[in-house]
mmCIF file with all atom_site columns, C-alpha atoms in Angstrom:
data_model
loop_
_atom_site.group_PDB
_atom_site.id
_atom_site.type_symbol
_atom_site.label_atom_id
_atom_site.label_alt_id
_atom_site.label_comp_id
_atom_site.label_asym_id
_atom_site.label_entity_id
_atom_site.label_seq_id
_atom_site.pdbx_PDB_ins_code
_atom_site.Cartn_x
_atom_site.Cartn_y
_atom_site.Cartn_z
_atom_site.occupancy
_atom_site.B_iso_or_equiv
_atom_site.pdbx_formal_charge
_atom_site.auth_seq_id
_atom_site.auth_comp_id
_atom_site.auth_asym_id
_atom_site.auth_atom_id
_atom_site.pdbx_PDB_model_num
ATOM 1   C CA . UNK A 1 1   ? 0.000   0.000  0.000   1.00 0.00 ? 101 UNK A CA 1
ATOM 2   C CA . UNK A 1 2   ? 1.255   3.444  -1.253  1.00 0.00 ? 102 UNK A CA 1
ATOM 3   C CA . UNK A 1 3   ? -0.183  6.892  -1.757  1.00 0.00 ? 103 UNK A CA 1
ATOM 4   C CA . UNK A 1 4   ? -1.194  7.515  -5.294  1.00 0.00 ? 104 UNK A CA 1
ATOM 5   C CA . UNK A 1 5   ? 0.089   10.687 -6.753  1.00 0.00 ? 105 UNK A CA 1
ATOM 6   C CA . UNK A 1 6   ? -1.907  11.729 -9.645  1.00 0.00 ? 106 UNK A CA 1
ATOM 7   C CA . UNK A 1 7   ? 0.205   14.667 -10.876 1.00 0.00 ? 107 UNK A CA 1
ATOM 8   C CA . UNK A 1 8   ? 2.698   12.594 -11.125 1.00 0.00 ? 108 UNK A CA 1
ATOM 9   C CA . UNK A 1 9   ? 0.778   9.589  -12.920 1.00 0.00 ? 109 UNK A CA 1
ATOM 10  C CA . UNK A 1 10  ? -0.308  12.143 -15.306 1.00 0.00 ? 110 UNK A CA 1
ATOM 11  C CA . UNK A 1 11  ? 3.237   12.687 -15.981 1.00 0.00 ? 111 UNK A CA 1
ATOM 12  C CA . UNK A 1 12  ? 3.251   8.794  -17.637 1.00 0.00 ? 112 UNK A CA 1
ATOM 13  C CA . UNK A 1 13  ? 1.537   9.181  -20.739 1.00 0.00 ? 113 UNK A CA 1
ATOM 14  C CA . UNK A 1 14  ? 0.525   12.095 -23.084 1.00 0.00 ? 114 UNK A CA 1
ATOM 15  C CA . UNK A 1 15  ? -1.958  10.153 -24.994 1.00 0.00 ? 115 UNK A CA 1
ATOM 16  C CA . UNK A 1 16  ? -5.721  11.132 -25.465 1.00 0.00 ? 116 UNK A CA 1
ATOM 17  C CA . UNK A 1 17  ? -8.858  9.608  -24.761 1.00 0.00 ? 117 UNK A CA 1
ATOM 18  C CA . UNK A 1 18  ? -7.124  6.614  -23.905 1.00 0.00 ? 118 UNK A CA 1
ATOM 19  C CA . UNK A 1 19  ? -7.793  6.126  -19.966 1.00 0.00 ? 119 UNK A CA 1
ATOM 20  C CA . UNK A 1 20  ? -5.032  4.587  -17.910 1.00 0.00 ? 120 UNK A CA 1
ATOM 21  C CA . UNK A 1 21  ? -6.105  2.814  -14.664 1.00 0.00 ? 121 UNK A CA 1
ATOM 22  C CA . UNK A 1 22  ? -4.330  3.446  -11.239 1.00 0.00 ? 122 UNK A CA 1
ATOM 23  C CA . UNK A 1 23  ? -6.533  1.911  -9.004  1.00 0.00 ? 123 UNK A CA 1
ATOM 24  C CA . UNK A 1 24  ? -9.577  -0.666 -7.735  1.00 0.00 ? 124 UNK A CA 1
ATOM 25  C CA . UNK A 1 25  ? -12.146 -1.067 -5.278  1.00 0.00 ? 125 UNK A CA 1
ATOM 26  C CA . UNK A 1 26  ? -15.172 -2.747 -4.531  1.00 0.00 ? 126 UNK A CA 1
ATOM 27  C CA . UNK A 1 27  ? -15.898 -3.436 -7.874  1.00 0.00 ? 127 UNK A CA 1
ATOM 28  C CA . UNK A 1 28  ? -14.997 0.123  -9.318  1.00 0.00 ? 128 UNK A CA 1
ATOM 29  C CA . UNK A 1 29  ? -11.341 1.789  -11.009 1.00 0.00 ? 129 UNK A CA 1
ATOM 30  C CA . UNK A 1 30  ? -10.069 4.659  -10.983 1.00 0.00 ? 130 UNK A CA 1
ATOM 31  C CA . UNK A 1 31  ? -8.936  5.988  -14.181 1.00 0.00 ? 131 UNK A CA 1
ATOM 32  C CA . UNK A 1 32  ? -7.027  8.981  -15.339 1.00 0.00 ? 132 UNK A CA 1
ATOM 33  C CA . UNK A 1 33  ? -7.468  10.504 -18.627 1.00 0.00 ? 133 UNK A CA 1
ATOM 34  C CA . UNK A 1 34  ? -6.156  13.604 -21.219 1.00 0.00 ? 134 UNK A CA 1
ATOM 35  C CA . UNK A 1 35  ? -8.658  14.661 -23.049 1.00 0.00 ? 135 UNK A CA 1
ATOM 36  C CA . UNK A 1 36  ? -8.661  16.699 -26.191 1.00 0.00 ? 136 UNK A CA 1
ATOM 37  C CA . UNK A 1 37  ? -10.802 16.792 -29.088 1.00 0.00 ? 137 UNK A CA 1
ATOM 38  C CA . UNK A 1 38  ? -14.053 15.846 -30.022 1.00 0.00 ? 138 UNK A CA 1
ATOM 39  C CA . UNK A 1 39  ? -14.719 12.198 -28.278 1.00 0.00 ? 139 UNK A CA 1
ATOM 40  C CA . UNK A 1 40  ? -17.834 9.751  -29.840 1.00 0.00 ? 140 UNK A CA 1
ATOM 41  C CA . UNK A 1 41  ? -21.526 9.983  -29.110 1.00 0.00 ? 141 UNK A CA 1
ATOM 42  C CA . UNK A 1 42  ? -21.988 7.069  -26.922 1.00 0.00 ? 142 UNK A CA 1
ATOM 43  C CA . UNK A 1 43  ? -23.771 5.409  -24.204 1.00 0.00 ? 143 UNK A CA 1
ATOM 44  C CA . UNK A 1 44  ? -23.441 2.933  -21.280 1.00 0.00 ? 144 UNK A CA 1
ATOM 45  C CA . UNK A 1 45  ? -26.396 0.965  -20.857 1.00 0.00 ? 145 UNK A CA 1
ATOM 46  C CA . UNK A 1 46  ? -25.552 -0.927 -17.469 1.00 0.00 ? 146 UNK A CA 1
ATOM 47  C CA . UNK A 1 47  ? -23.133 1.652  -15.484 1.00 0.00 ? 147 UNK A CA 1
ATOM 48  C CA . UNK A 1 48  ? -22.765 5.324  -14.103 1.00 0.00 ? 148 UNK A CA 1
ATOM 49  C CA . UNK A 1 49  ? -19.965 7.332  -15.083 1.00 0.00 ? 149 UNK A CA 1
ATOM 50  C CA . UNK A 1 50  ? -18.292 9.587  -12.735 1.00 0.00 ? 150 UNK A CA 1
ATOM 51  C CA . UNK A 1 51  ? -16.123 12.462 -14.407 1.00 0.00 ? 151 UNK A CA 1
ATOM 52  C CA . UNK A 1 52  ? -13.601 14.967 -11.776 1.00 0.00 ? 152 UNK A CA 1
ATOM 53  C CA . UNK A 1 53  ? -11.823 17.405 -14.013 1.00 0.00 ? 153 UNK A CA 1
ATOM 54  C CA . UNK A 1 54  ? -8.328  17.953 -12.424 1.00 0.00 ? 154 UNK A CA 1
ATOM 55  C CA . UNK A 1 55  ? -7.241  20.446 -15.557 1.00 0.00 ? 155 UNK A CA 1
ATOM 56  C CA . UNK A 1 56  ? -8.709  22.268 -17.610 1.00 0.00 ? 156 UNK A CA 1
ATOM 57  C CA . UNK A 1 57  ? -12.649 22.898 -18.824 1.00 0.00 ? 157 UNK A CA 1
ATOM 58  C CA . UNK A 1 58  ? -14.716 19.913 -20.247 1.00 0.00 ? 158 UNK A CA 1
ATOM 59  C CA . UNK A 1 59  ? -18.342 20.019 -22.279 1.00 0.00 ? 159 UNK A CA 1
ATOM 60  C CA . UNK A 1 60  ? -20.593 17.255 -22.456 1.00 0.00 ? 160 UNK A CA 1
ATOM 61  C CA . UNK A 1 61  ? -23.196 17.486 -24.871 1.00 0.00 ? 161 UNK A CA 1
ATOM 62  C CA . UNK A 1 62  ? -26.264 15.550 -24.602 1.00 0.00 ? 162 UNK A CA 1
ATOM 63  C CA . UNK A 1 63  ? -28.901 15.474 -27.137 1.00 0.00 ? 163 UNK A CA 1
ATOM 64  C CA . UNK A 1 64  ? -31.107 17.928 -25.164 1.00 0.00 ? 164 UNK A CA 1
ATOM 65  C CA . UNK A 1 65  ? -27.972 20.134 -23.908 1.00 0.00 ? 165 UNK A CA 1
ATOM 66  C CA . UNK A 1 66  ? -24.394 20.819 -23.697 1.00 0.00 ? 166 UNK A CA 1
ATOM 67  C CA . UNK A 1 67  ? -22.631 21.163 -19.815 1.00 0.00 ? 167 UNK A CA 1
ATOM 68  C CA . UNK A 1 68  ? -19.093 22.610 -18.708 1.00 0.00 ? 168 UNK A CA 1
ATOM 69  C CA . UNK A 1 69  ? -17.467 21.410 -16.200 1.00 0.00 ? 169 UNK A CA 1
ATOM 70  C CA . UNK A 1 70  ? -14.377 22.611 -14.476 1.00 0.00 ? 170 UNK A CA 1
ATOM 71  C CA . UNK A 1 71  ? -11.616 22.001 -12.387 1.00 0.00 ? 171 UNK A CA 1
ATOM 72  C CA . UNK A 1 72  ? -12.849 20.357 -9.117  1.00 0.00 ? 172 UNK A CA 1
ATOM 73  C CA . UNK A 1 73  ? -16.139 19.728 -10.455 1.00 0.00 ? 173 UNK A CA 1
ATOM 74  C CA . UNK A 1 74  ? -17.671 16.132 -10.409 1.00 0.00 ? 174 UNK A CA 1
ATOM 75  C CA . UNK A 1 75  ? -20.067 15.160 -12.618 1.00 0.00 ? 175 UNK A CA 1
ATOM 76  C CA . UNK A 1 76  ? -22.287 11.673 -12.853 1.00 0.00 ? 176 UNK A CA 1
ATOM 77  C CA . UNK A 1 77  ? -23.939 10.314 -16.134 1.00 0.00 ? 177 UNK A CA 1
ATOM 78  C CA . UNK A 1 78  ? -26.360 7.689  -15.167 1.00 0.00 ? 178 UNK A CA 1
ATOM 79  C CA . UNK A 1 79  ? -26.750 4.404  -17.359 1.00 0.00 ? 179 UNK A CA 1
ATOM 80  C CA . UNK A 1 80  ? -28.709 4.809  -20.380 1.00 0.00 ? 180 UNK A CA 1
ATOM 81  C CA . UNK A 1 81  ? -27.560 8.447  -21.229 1.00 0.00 ? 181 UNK A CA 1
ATOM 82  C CA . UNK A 1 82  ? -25.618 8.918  -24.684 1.00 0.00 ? 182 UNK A CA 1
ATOM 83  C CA . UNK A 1 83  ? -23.424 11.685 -24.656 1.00 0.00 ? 183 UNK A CA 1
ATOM 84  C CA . UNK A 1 84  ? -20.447 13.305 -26.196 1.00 0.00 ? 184 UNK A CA 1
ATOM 85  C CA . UNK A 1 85  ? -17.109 14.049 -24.401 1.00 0.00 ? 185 UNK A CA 1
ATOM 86  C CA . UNK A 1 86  ? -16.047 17.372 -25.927 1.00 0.00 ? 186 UNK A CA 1
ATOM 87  C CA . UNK A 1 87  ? -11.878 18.675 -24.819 1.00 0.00 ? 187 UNK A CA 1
ATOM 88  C CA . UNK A 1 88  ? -11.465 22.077 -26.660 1.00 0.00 ? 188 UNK A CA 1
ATOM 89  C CA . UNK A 1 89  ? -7.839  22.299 -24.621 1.00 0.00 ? 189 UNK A CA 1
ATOM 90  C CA . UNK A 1 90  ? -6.467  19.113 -22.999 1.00 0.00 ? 190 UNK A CA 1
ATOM 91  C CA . UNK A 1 91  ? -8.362  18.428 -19.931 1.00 0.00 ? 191 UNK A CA 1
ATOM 92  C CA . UNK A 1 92  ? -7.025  15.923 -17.296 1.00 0.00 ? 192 UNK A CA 1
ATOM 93  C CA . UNK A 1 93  ? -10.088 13.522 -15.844 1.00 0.00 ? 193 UNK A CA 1
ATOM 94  C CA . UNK A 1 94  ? -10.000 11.017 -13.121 1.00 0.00 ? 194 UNK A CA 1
ATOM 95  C CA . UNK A 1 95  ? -13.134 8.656  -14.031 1.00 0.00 ? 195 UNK A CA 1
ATOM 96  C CA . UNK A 1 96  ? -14.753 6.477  -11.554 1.00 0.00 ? 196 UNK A CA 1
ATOM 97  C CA . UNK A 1 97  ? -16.435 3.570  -13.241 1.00 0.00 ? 197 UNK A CA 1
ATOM 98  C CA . UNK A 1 98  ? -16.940 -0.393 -12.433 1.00 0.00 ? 198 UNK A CA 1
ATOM 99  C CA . UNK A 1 99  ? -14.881 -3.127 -13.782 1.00 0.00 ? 199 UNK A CA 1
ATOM 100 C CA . UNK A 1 100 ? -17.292 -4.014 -16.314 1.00 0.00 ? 200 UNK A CA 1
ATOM 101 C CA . UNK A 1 101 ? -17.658 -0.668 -18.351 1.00 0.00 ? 201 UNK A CA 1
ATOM 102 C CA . UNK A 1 102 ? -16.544 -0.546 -22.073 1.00 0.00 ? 202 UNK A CA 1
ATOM 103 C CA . UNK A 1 103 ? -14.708 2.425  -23.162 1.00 0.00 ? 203 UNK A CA 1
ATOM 104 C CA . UNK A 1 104 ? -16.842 3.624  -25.342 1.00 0.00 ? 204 UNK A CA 1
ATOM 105 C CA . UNK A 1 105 ? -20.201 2.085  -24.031 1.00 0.00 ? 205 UNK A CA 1
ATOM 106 C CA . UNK A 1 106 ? -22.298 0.889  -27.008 1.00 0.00 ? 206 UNK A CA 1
ATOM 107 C CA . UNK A 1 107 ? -20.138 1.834  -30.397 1.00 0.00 ? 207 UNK A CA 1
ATOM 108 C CA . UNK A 1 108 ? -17.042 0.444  -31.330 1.00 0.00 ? 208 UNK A CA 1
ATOM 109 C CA . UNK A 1 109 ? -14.556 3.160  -32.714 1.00 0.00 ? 209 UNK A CA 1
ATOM 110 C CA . UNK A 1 110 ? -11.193 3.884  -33.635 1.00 0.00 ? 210 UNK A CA 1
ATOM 111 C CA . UNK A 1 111 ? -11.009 5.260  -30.353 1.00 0.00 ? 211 UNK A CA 1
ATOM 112 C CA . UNK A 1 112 ? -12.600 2.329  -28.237 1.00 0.00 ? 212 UNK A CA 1
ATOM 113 C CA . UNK A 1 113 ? -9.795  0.755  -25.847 1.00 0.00 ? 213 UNK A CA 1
ATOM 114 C CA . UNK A 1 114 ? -10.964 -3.124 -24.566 1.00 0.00 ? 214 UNK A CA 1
ATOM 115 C CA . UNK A 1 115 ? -7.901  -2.733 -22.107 1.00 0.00 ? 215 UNK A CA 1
ATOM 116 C CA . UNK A 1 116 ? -7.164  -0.053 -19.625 1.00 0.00 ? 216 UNK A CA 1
ATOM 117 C CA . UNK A 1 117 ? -3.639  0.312  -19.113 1.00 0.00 ? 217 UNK A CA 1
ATOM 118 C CA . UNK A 1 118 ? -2.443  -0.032 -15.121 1.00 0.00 ? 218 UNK A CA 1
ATOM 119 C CA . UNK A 1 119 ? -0.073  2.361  -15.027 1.00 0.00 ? 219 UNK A CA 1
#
């Protein structure tokens, strides 16, 4: 058992939308993630998704509206919600989702990852 420093996990890869795990619990990870760009429309039928931006501003559109979200804000999709991750600067995320999820819930993409990385 060690602390967990996330600046300095965020130091370990530069890569985008590709979520790299540093952490499990009852069920759940933790994953950190640089964002930037336009992500896919997408949704996850069976699980919550938990977004805390660390860096940077994120948008989420939805089909009825678009939020921001900010440093130190938290933000839960429920199941069944399709959205669209949208980075206009590179954003760093910790997500907070179970074991189970798929990357890119219901559509497989160029960007889909079956894997997360432990890093």
């Amino acid at each position: 058992m060690i602390p967990i420093n996330i600046s300095d996990k965020f130091k370990l890869f530069n890569e985008h939308w590709t979520p790299k795990k540093i952490g499990e619990l009852n069920g759940q990870q933790l994953l950190l993630a640089k964002l930037k760009g336009e992500f896919i429309w997408h949704t996850h039928d069976n699980e919550d998704e938990l977004f805390l931006i660390i860096k940077g501003c994120l948008k989420i559109e939805f089909r009825d509206k678009t939020i921001e979200l900010n440093e130190g804000e938290i933000f839960i999709i429920p199941k069944g919600v399709e959205h669209k991750p949208i980075a206009e600067n590179e954003v760093h995320v910790l997500l907070f989702e179970p074991l189970a999820i798929k990357h890119t819930g219901n559509v497989i993409s160029n960007l889909t990852v079956e894997t997360f990385q432990t890093i």
